[in-house]
Coordinates of C-alpha atoms and ligand atoms in Angstrom, one line a residue:
M1 CA 163.0 65.2 366.9
L2 CA 163.8 61.5 366.2
R3 CA 165.5 59.0 368.3
M4 CA 166.0 55.4 367.3
T5 CA 167.6 53.3 370.0
G6 CA 169.0 49.8 369.9
I7 CA 167.3 48.9 366.6
G8 CA 167.8 45.3 365.6
K9 CA 166.5 43.3 362.7
S10 CA 167.0 39.9 361.2
F11 CA 165.8 38.4 357.9
L12 CA 165.4 34.7 357.9
G13 CA 167.7 34.3 360.8
V14 CA 170.4 36.5 359.5
R15 CA 171.0 39.6 361.6
V16 CA 171.3 42.6 359.3
L17 CA 171.0 45.3 362.0
G18 CA 172.0 45.1 365.6
G19 CA 171.8 47.8 368.4
V20 CA 171.7 50.7 366.0
D21 CA 171.1 54.2 367.5
L22 CA 170.2 57.2 365.4
E23 CA 169.3 60.7 366.6
V24 CA 168.1 63.4 364.2
S25 CA 167.3 67.0 365.0
A26 CA 164.7 69.3 363.4
G27 CA 166.1 71.1 360.3
E28 CA 169.1 68.8 360.0
V29 CA 170.3 66.9 357.0
H30 CA 171.5 63.7 358.5
A31 CA 173.4 61.4 356.1
V32 CA 173.4 57.7 356.5
V33 CA 176.3 56.0 354.7
G34 CA 177.9 52.6 354.5
E35 CA 178.8 49.9 352.1
N36 CA 176.3 47.9 350.1
G37 CA 174.4 45.7 352.6
A38 CA 175.4 47.7 355.6
G39 CA 171.7 48.0 356.5
K40 CA 170.9 51.6 355.5
S41 CA 167.8 50.9 353.6
T42 CA 166.6 48.4 356.3
L43 CA 167.0 51.1 359.0
M44 CA 165.1 53.6 356.8
K45 CA 162.3 51.1 356.1
I46 CA 161.9 50.4 359.8
L47 CA 161.5 54.2 360.4
A48 CA 159.0 54.3 357.6
G49 CA 156.9 51.4 359.0
V50 CA 157.7 49.0 356.1
H51 CA 159.6 46.6 358.4
A52 CA 158.9 46.1 362.1
P53 CA 162.2 46.0 364.2
D54 CA 162.9 42.9 366.2
E55 CA 164.2 45.1 369.0
G56 CA 164.7 48.7 369.8
T57 CA 162.5 51.8 370.2
I58 CA 161.6 54.8 368.1
E59 CA 160.7 58.2 369.6
I60 CA 159.4 61.2 367.7
D61 CA 159.4 64.4 369.7
G62 CA 160.1 62.4 372.9
R63 CA 157.0 60.2 372.4
S64 CA 157.5 56.5 371.8
V65 CA 155.9 55.3 368.5
T66 CA 155.5 51.9 366.9
F67 CA 154.5 51.5 363.3
G68 CA 152.6 48.4 362.2
H69 CA 152.1 49.8 358.7
P70 CA 153.6 52.6 356.5
I71 CA 150.4 54.6 356.9
E72 CA 151.1 54.8 360.6
A73 CA 154.5 56.2 360.0
Q74 CA 153.1 58.6 357.6
R75 CA 150.6 59.8 360.2
A76 CA 153.4 60.3 362.6
G77 CA 155.1 62.6 360.1
V78 CA 157.6 60.3 358.4
A79 CA 157.8 60.3 354.6
I80 CA 160.1 58.2 352.5
I81 CA 161.0 58.9 348.9
Y82 CA 161.9 55.7 347.3
Q83 CA 164.3 55.3 344.5
E84 CA 161.7 53.6 342.4
L85 CA 159.1 56.3 342.3
T86 CA 155.7 55.3 343.3
L87 CA 153.5 57.8 341.5
L88 CA 150.8 56.9 339.0
P89 CA 152.1 58.1 335.6
E90 CA 148.8 58.4 333.9
R91 CA 147.3 60.7 336.6
T92 CA 147.9 64.4 337.1
V93 CA 150.3 65.9 339.6
A94 CA 147.4 67.0 341.9
E95 CA 145.7 63.6 341.7
N96 CA 149.0 62.0 342.8
V97 CA 149.5 64.4 345.6
F98 CA 146.0 63.7 347.0
L99 CA 145.8 60.0 346.0
G100 CA 143.5 58.1 348.3
R101 CA 142.5 61.2 350.3
E102 CA 140.9 63.5 347.7
P103 CA 139.0 66.4 349.1
V104 CA 135.2 65.9 348.5
R105 CA 132.6 68.6 348.1
R106 CA 128.9 67.7 347.7
G107 CA 129.8 64.1 347.0
L108 CA 132.3 64.9 344.3
V109 CA 136.0 65.1 344.2
D110 CA 136.8 68.8 344.6
R111 CA 139.3 69.1 341.8
A112 CA 139.6 72.9 342.2
A113 CA 140.6 72.6 345.9
M114 CA 143.0 69.8 345.1
E115 CA 144.6 71.7 342.3
S116 CA 145.0 75.0 344.2
A117 CA 146.4 73.2 347.2
T118 CA 148.9 71.4 345.0
D119 CA 149.7 74.7 343.2
E120 CA 150.6 76.3 346.6
L121 CA 152.8 73.4 347.6
L122 CA 154.7 73.4 344.3
K123 CA 155.2 77.2 344.6
S124 CA 156.4 76.8 348.2
L125 CA 159.0 74.4 346.8
G126 CA 160.0 76.9 344.1
E127 CA 158.7 74.7 341.4
E128 CA 157.3 76.7 338.4
S129 CA 158.2 74.5 335.5
F130 CA 155.0 72.4 335.8
G131 CA 151.6 72.6 337.4
P132 CA 149.0 70.6 339.2
R133 CA 147.2 69.5 336.0
D134 CA 150.3 68.1 334.2
L135 CA 150.4 64.4 333.7
V136 CA 153.1 62.8 335.9
R137 CA 154.4 60.7 333.0
R138 CA 155.4 63.9 331.2
L139 CA 157.7 64.9 334.0
S140 CA 161.4 64.0 334.3
V141 CA 162.4 61.8 337.2
A142 CA 163.8 64.9 339.0
R143 CA 160.4 66.7 338.7
Q144 CA 158.6 63.5 339.8
Q145 CA 160.7 63.7 343.0
V146 CA 159.3 67.2 343.5
V147 CA 155.8 65.8 343.3
E148 CA 156.7 63.1 345.9
I149 CA 158.0 65.8 348.2
A150 CA 154.9 68.0 347.6
K151 CA 152.9 64.9 348.6
A152 CA 155.0 64.4 351.7
L153 CA 154.5 68.1 352.7
S154 CA 150.7 67.8 352.2
L155 CA 150.8 64.9 354.7
N156 CA 152.6 67.3 357.1
A157 CA 155.8 65.2 357.0
R158 CA 158.4 66.3 359.5
I159 CA 161.0 63.7 358.7
V160 CA 161.7 63.0 355.1
V161 CA 163.8 60.0 354.2
M162 CA 165.6 60.0 350.8
D163 CA 167.2 56.7 349.9
E164 CA 169.7 57.3 347.1
P165 CA 167.6 60.1 345.6
T166 CA 170.1 61.1 343.0
A167 CA 170.7 57.6 341.5
P168 CA 168.2 58.2 338.8
L169 CA 169.1 61.8 338.2
A170 CA 171.3 63.4 335.6
D171 CA 174.1 65.5 336.9
H172 CA 172.5 68.9 336.4
E173 CA 169.3 67.7 338.1
V174 CA 171.2 67.1 341.3
E175 CA 171.3 70.8 341.9
L176 CA 167.5 70.8 341.8
L177 CA 167.4 68.2 344.5
Y178 CA 169.9 70.2 346.7
T179 CA 167.6 73.2 346.5
L180 CA 164.7 71.1 347.5
V181 CA 166.5 69.6 350.4
R182 CA 167.5 73.1 351.6
R183 CA 163.9 74.3 351.4
L184 CA 162.7 71.4 353.5
T185 CA 165.3 72.0 356.2
A186 CA 164.5 75.7 356.2
R187 CA 161.0 74.7 357.3
G188 CA 162.4 72.7 360.2
I189 CA 162.0 69.3 358.5
A190 CA 164.6 66.8 359.1
V191 CA 166.0 65.0 356.1
L192 CA 167.6 61.6 356.3
Y193 CA 169.8 61.3 353.3
V194 CA 171.2 57.9 352.1
S195 CA 173.7 58.1 349.2
H196 CA 176.9 56.4 347.9
R197 CA 178.0 59.7 346.4
L198 CA 180.4 61.2 349.0
R199 CA 180.4 64.6 347.3
E200 CA 176.6 64.9 348.0
I201 CA 177.1 63.9 351.5
F202 CA 179.7 66.7 352.1
D203 CA 177.6 69.2 350.1
L204 CA 174.4 68.6 352.1
A205 CA 174.9 66.9 355.4
D206 CA 175.1 68.5 358.8
R207 CA 175.9 65.2 360.5
I208 CA 176.8 61.7 359.1
T209 CA 176.1 58.3 360.6
V210 CA 178.2 55.5 359.3
L211 CA 176.8 52.0 359.3
K212 CA 179.0 48.9 358.8
D213 CA 177.8 45.3 358.9
G214 CA 174.5 46.3 360.6
A215 CA 176.1 48.4 363.4
R216 CA 176.7 52.1 363.8
V217 CA 180.4 52.9 363.5
T218 CA 179.9 56.6 364.5
T219 CA 177.9 59.7 364.1
A220 CA 179.9 62.8 363.4
E221 CA 179.6 66.4 362.3
A222 CA 180.2 66.4 358.6
S223 CA 182.7 69.3 359.0
S224 CA 184.8 67.1 361.3
L225 CA 185.4 64.6 358.5
D226 CA 187.1 64.6 355.1
T227 CA 186.5 62.1 352.2
A228 CA 189.4 59.9 353.1
G229 CA 188.4 59.7 356.7
L230 CA 184.8 58.9 355.8
V231 CA 185.8 56.2 353.4
R232 CA 188.1 54.7 356.1
L233 CA 185.1 54.6 358.5
M234 CA 182.8 53.0 355.9
V235 CA 185.2 50.5 354.5
G236 CA 187.3 49.9 357.6
R237 CA 190.6 50.3 355.6
E238 CA 192.4 52.9 353.6
L239 CA 191.5 53.3 349.9
D240 CA 194.6 55.1 348.8
S241 CA 193.5 56.5 345.5
Y242 CA 190.1 56.7 344.0
Y243 CA 190.8 55.9 340.4
P244 CA 193.3 53.5 338.9
P245 CA 196.1 55.1 336.9
R246 CA 195.4 55.9 333.3
A247 CA 196.9 54.1 330.3
A248 CA 200.7 54.7 330.3
G249 CA 201.3 54.9 326.6
P250 CA 199.2 55.9 323.6
P251 CA 196.2 53.7 322.7
G252 CA 196.5 50.8 320.2
E253 CA 194.7 50.1 317.0
V254 CA 191.2 51.2 316.2
I255 CA 188.8 48.4 317.2
L256 CA 185.5 50.0 316.5
S257 CA 184.8 52.9 314.1
V258 CA 181.6 54.7 313.2
R259 CA 181.1 57.3 310.5
G260 CA 177.9 59.2 310.1
G261 CA 176.0 56.8 312.4
G262 CA 172.4 57.7 312.8
N263 CA 169.0 56.5 313.8
A264 CA 165.8 58.1 315.2
R265 CA 167.7 59.5 318.2
L266 CA 171.3 59.9 317.0
H267 CA 172.8 61.9 314.2
D268 CA 176.1 61.9 312.4
I269 CA 178.0 60.0 315.0
D270 CA 181.7 59.8 314.2
L271 CA 183.6 57.8 316.8
D272 CA 186.7 55.6 317.0
L273 CA 187.4 53.3 320.0
R274 CA 191.0 52.0 320.3
A275 CA 192.5 49.1 322.1
G276 CA 193.6 50.0 325.6
E277 CA 191.6 53.2 326.1
I278 CA 188.7 54.2 328.2
V279 CA 186.5 56.7 326.4
G280 CA 184.0 58.5 328.6
V281 CA 180.7 59.7 327.3
A282 CA 179.2 62.8 328.9
G283 CA 175.8 64.4 328.3
L284 CA 172.7 65.5 329.9
Q285 CA 169.7 63.3 330.5
G286 CA 168.1 62.7 327.1
S287 CA 171.2 63.6 325.2
G288 CA 171.4 60.1 323.7
R289 CA 174.1 58.5 325.8
T290 CA 172.3 55.2 326.4
E291 CA 171.0 55.3 322.8
L292 CA 174.6 55.6 321.6
A293 CA 175.7 52.5 323.6
K294 CA 172.7 50.6 322.4
A295 CA 173.3 51.5 318.8
L296 CA 177.0 50.4 318.9
F297 CA 175.8 47.2 320.5
G298 CA 173.0 46.5 318.1
A299 CA 170.2 46.7 320.6
E300 CA 168.7 49.9 319.0
P301 CA 170.8 49.8 315.8
F302 CA 172.1 52.6 313.7
T303 CA 170.0 52.7 310.6
S304 CA 172.5 54.8 308.6
G305 CA 176.3 55.3 308.5
E306 CA 179.3 53.1 308.2
M307 CA 180.7 51.0 311.0
T308 CA 183.7 48.7 311.5
P309 CA 183.0 45.9 312.5
R310 CA 179.9 45.7 310.4
R311 CA 177.0 47.7 311.8
P312 CA 175.2 45.2 314.1
R313 CA 171.4 45.0 313.4
S314 CA 170.7 43.0 316.5
V315 CA 172.2 42.1 319.9
R316 CA 173.2 38.8 318.5
E317 CA 175.2 40.5 315.7
G318 CA 176.7 42.9 318.2
I319 CA 177.9 40.0 320.4
A320 CA 179.2 38.1 317.4
A321 CA 181.2 41.2 316.4
G322 CA 182.9 41.2 319.8
I323 CA 180.9 44.0 321.5
G324 CA 179.4 43.8 325.0
L325 CA 177.1 46.1 326.8
V326 CA 176.8 46.5 330.6
T327 CA 173.4 48.0 330.8
E328 CA 172.2 50.9 333.0
D329 CA 169.5 48.8 334.5
R330 CA 171.2 45.7 335.6
K331 CA 168.2 44.2 337.4
A332 CA 165.8 44.4 334.4
E333 CA 168.2 43.9 331.5
G334 CA 171.5 42.5 332.7
L335 CA 170.6 39.7 335.1
L336 CA 168.1 37.0 336.0
P337 CA 167.7 37.9 339.7
N338 CA 166.1 34.7 340.8
Q339 CA 168.8 32.5 339.3
R340 CA 172.2 31.6 340.7
V341 CA 175.4 33.6 340.2
R342 CA 176.9 30.9 338.2
D343 CA 174.0 30.6 335.8
N344 CA 173.9 34.4 335.4
A345 CA 177.6 34.5 334.7
L346 CA 177.0 31.9 331.9
L347 CA 174.1 33.8 330.2
V348 CA 176.2 35.1 327.3
A349 CA 178.4 32.0 327.0
R350 CA 175.2 29.9 326.7
A351 CA 173.6 32.2 324.1
T352 CA 176.7 32.2 321.9
G353 CA 178.0 28.7 322.4
A354 CA 181.2 29.9 324.0
P355 CA 183.0 27.5 326.4
R356 CA 181.6 27.4 329.8
T357 CA 184.7 26.4 331.6
G358 CA 186.6 28.8 333.8
V359 CA 183.6 30.7 335.0
E360 CA 184.7 30.2 338.6
R361 CA 188.0 31.8 337.8
L362 CA 186.2 34.7 336.2
L363 CA 184.1 35.2 339.3
E364 CA 187.3 35.4 341.3
R365 CA 188.8 37.8 338.8
V366 CA 185.9 40.2 339.2
R367 CA 186.4 39.9 343.0
L368 CA 182.9 38.7 343.8
S369 CA 182.9 38.8 347.6
P370 CA 182.1 36.5 349.2
P371 CA 182.6 34.2 346.2
R372 CA 179.4 32.2 346.3
P373 CA 178.5 30.9 342.7
A374 CA 175.4 29.1 344.0
Q375 CA 173.8 32.2 345.6
E376 CA 170.8 33.8 344.0
V377 CA 171.7 37.0 342.3
R378 CA 168.9 39.0 343.9
L379 CA 170.4 38.5 347.3
L380 CA 173.7 40.2 346.2
S381 CA 174.5 43.8 346.8
G382 CA 174.4 46.2 343.8
G383 CA 178.2 46.1 343.6
N384 CA 178.4 42.3 343.5
Q385 CA 175.6 42.1 341.0
Q386 CA 177.6 44.4 338.7
K387 CA 180.6 42.1 339.1
V388 CA 178.5 39.2 337.9
V389 CA 177.5 41.2 334.8
L390 CA 181.1 41.8 334.2
A391 CA 182.0 38.1 334.6
K392 CA 179.1 37.3 332.2
W393 CA 180.8 39.4 329.5
M394 CA 184.3 38.2 330.2
T395 CA 183.2 34.6 329.3
V396 CA 183.2 35.7 325.6
A397 CA 186.2 38.0 325.8
P398 CA 184.7 40.9 323.9
R399 CA 187.0 43.4 322.1
V400 CA 184.8 46.3 323.0
L401 CA 182.9 46.7 326.3
L402 CA 180.3 49.5 326.7
F403 CA 179.4 50.5 330.3
D404 CA 176.3 52.4 330.9
E405 CA 176.4 53.9 334.5
P406 CA 178.5 50.9 335.8
T407 CA 178.7 52.0 339.4
R408 CA 175.2 53.4 340.0
G409 CA 174.1 52.4 343.5
V410 CA 177.4 50.7 344.1
D411 CA 179.4 51.4 347.4
V412 CA 182.9 52.9 347.4
G413 CA 184.7 49.6 347.9
A414 CA 183.0 47.7 345.1
K415 CA 183.2 50.8 343.0
A416 CA 187.0 50.9 343.3
A417 CA 187.0 47.1 342.4
I418 CA 184.9 47.8 339.3
H419 CA 187.1 50.7 338.2
D420 CA 190.2 48.6 338.6
L421 CA 188.7 45.9 336.5
M422 CA 187.7 48.3 333.8
R423 CA 191.2 49.6 333.6
E424 CA 192.6 46.0 333.6
L425 CA 190.4 45.1 330.7
A426 CA 191.6 48.1 328.8
R427 CA 195.2 47.3 329.6
D428 CA 194.6 43.8 328.2
G429 CA 193.7 45.3 324.9
M430 CA 190.0 45.9 325.1
A431 CA 188.4 49.2 324.0
V432 CA 186.2 50.5 326.8
L433 CA 183.4 53.1 326.5
M434 CA 181.9 54.4 329.7
I435 CA 178.8 56.5 330.3
S436 CA 178.4 58.1 333.7
S437 CA 176.3 60.9 335.1
E438 CA 178.8 61.2 337.9
L439 CA 181.3 63.7 336.5
P440 CA 184.1 63.1 339.0
E441 CA 184.0 59.4 338.0
L442 CA 183.8 60.1 334.3
I443 CA 186.8 62.5 334.6
G444 CA 188.7 60.2 336.9
M445 CA 188.4 57.2 334.7
S446 CA 188.5 58.4 331.1
D447 CA 191.5 58.8 328.8
R448 CA 189.3 61.2 326.8
I449 CA 185.7 62.3 327.0
V450 CA 183.3 62.7 324.1
V451 CA 180.2 64.9 324.7
L452 CA 176.7 64.2 323.4
R453 CA 174.0 66.8 323.0
D454 CA 170.7 66.2 321.4
G455 CA 171.9 63.0 319.8
R456 CA 175.1 64.5 318.3
L457 CA 178.7 64.3 319.4
V458 CA 179.5 68.0 320.0
G459 CA 183.1 67.7 321.2
E460 CA 185.9 65.9 322.8
L461 CA 187.9 66.7 325.8
P462 CA 191.3 65.3 326.9
A463 CA 191.9 63.4 330.2
G464 CA 191.9 65.6 333.2
S465 CA 189.5 68.2 331.9
T466 CA 187.4 70.1 334.4
E467 CA 183.8 69.4 335.3
E468 CA 183.0 72.9 334.1
A469 CA 184.5 72.2 330.7
V470 CA 182.4 69.1 330.3
M471 CA 179.2 70.8 331.5
R472 CA 179.7 73.7 329.2
L473 CA 179.9 71.5 326.2
A474 CA 177.0 69.3 327.4
A475 CA 174.7 72.1 328.1
A476 CA 175.5 74.7 325.5
S477 CA 172.6 75.6 323.2
Ligands
ATP1 N1 163.5 41.7 352.6 C1 164.7 41.1 352.9 N2 164.9 39.8 353.0 C2 166.1 39.2 353.3 N3 167.2 39.9 353.4 C3 167.2 41.2 353.2 C4 165.9 41.9 353.0 N4 166.2 43.2 352.8 C5 167.5 43.4 353.0 N5 168.1 42.2 353.2 C6 169.5 42.0 353.5 O1 169.9 42.8 354.6 C7 171.2 43.4 354.4 C8 171.1 44.9 354.5 O2 170.4 45.3 353.4 P1 170.1 46.8 353.1 O3 169.3 46.9 351.8 O4 169.5 47.5 354.3 O5 171.6 47.4 352.8 P2 172.0 48.9 352.3 O6 172.9 49.4 353.2 O7 170.8 49.7 352.0 O8 172.8 48.5 350.9 P3 172.8 49.3 349.5 O9 173.9 50.3 349.6 O10 173.2 48.2 348.5 O11 171.5 49.9 349.2 C9 171.7 42.8 353.1 O12 172.5 41.7 353.4 C10 170.4 42.4 352.4 O13 170.7 41.3 351.5
MG2 MG1 170.0 50.5 350.2

């Protein structure tokens, strides 16, 4: 159905894709994988008419096409679901599906036609939890994706591109997306699926194309590969074990302690964090995980309860108490993208008056690669950006570091580096708290896991618990 041949692309003289071939069949889930910066998104954007290739051809159903604009790709049957959703939150589902091409009857927008067509599309996707008249802003991210896909179907999309679609989803919502993908392929639609989560790749993909440094390494049947083999193709070397070994001995002294912590979103939080341990936080979307990290840090403080060190009422107090937070949204909250690596790494030191020497050494320690302190942060891959955030905190040597989805959108190699660092920091006596929606990661990294539900800690599980055990606690009602 789709054949891309010899695709090449440079940005500002830097070649990011060269001679890439990609063939996709009707009804196939074709995964595109590779490290950060391998060129996956660029290739997908070329297919979607966002970027024009410098060289190469695209054929759909054997006919050569060129896209000067995303609209042209859309007309040719290509839909792309971006990670940042592009819907209008204050409009209804039906209005979004038909945005810019509303059916008109006697000079007026035919709302009834729009709504019934949307209703049919949603039903065909098995979606019954919301309807055409619901406001988009009331829908979860997972349901907004359903709207995006309904929109793609209404445009007769035959190739649907999903670029890291599960990054904003909570674990239990991933199943919803799987169902959706299967419904699309059952209609003969080809799905191009970009993700860093290998589990999803093996769950969904028929074939896998591996990109490395802008070139295709291989395209293979998913059934002919295993995780280790795929990682080797992506990274170009063996990654022997996924997660660093856990703490050898028992944890040290309690560094942070909360009793009866509460605010508008959290209730009766009792939690101790000890030197040397990594405590995982599990919970469904909306269970209060990010709120817990922000309360401990002082960004959205606890308004009741006892805490040692003294309950921070602001970020400033949190930092002064030796607490750091690696936020979920590093671009918006953790970094100044237009500034250089070095200046970003010094953000916390500058704000607190901590010494600014040794930042180069810290950037080495976090394994920034390539180590270019003068580069603008926005030009770095997700993994490298996260390493800069880590360096930023390490300048003030916090005693407690809270990580909210630390490896979201980060490739396998950088992910392993970040995991190793987290364990190193714990080994050096820090107390580490880690939130992750990726259960294998949470289980692989944590010395114990606490589970949040509706703003309350509802249980604790030891290292090595099963995903089922975690989910059972997180979802029980
Ligand atoms: N608009 C742009 N201008 C300049 N350089 C760009 C632009 N878009 C991408 N790049 C560069 O092209 C390379 C490939 O980027 P791309 O986003 O395609 O990688 P990716 O495989 O999708 O990575 P990730 O896994 O981090 O999403 C990177 O080095 C990136 O910095
Ligand atoms: Mg990308």
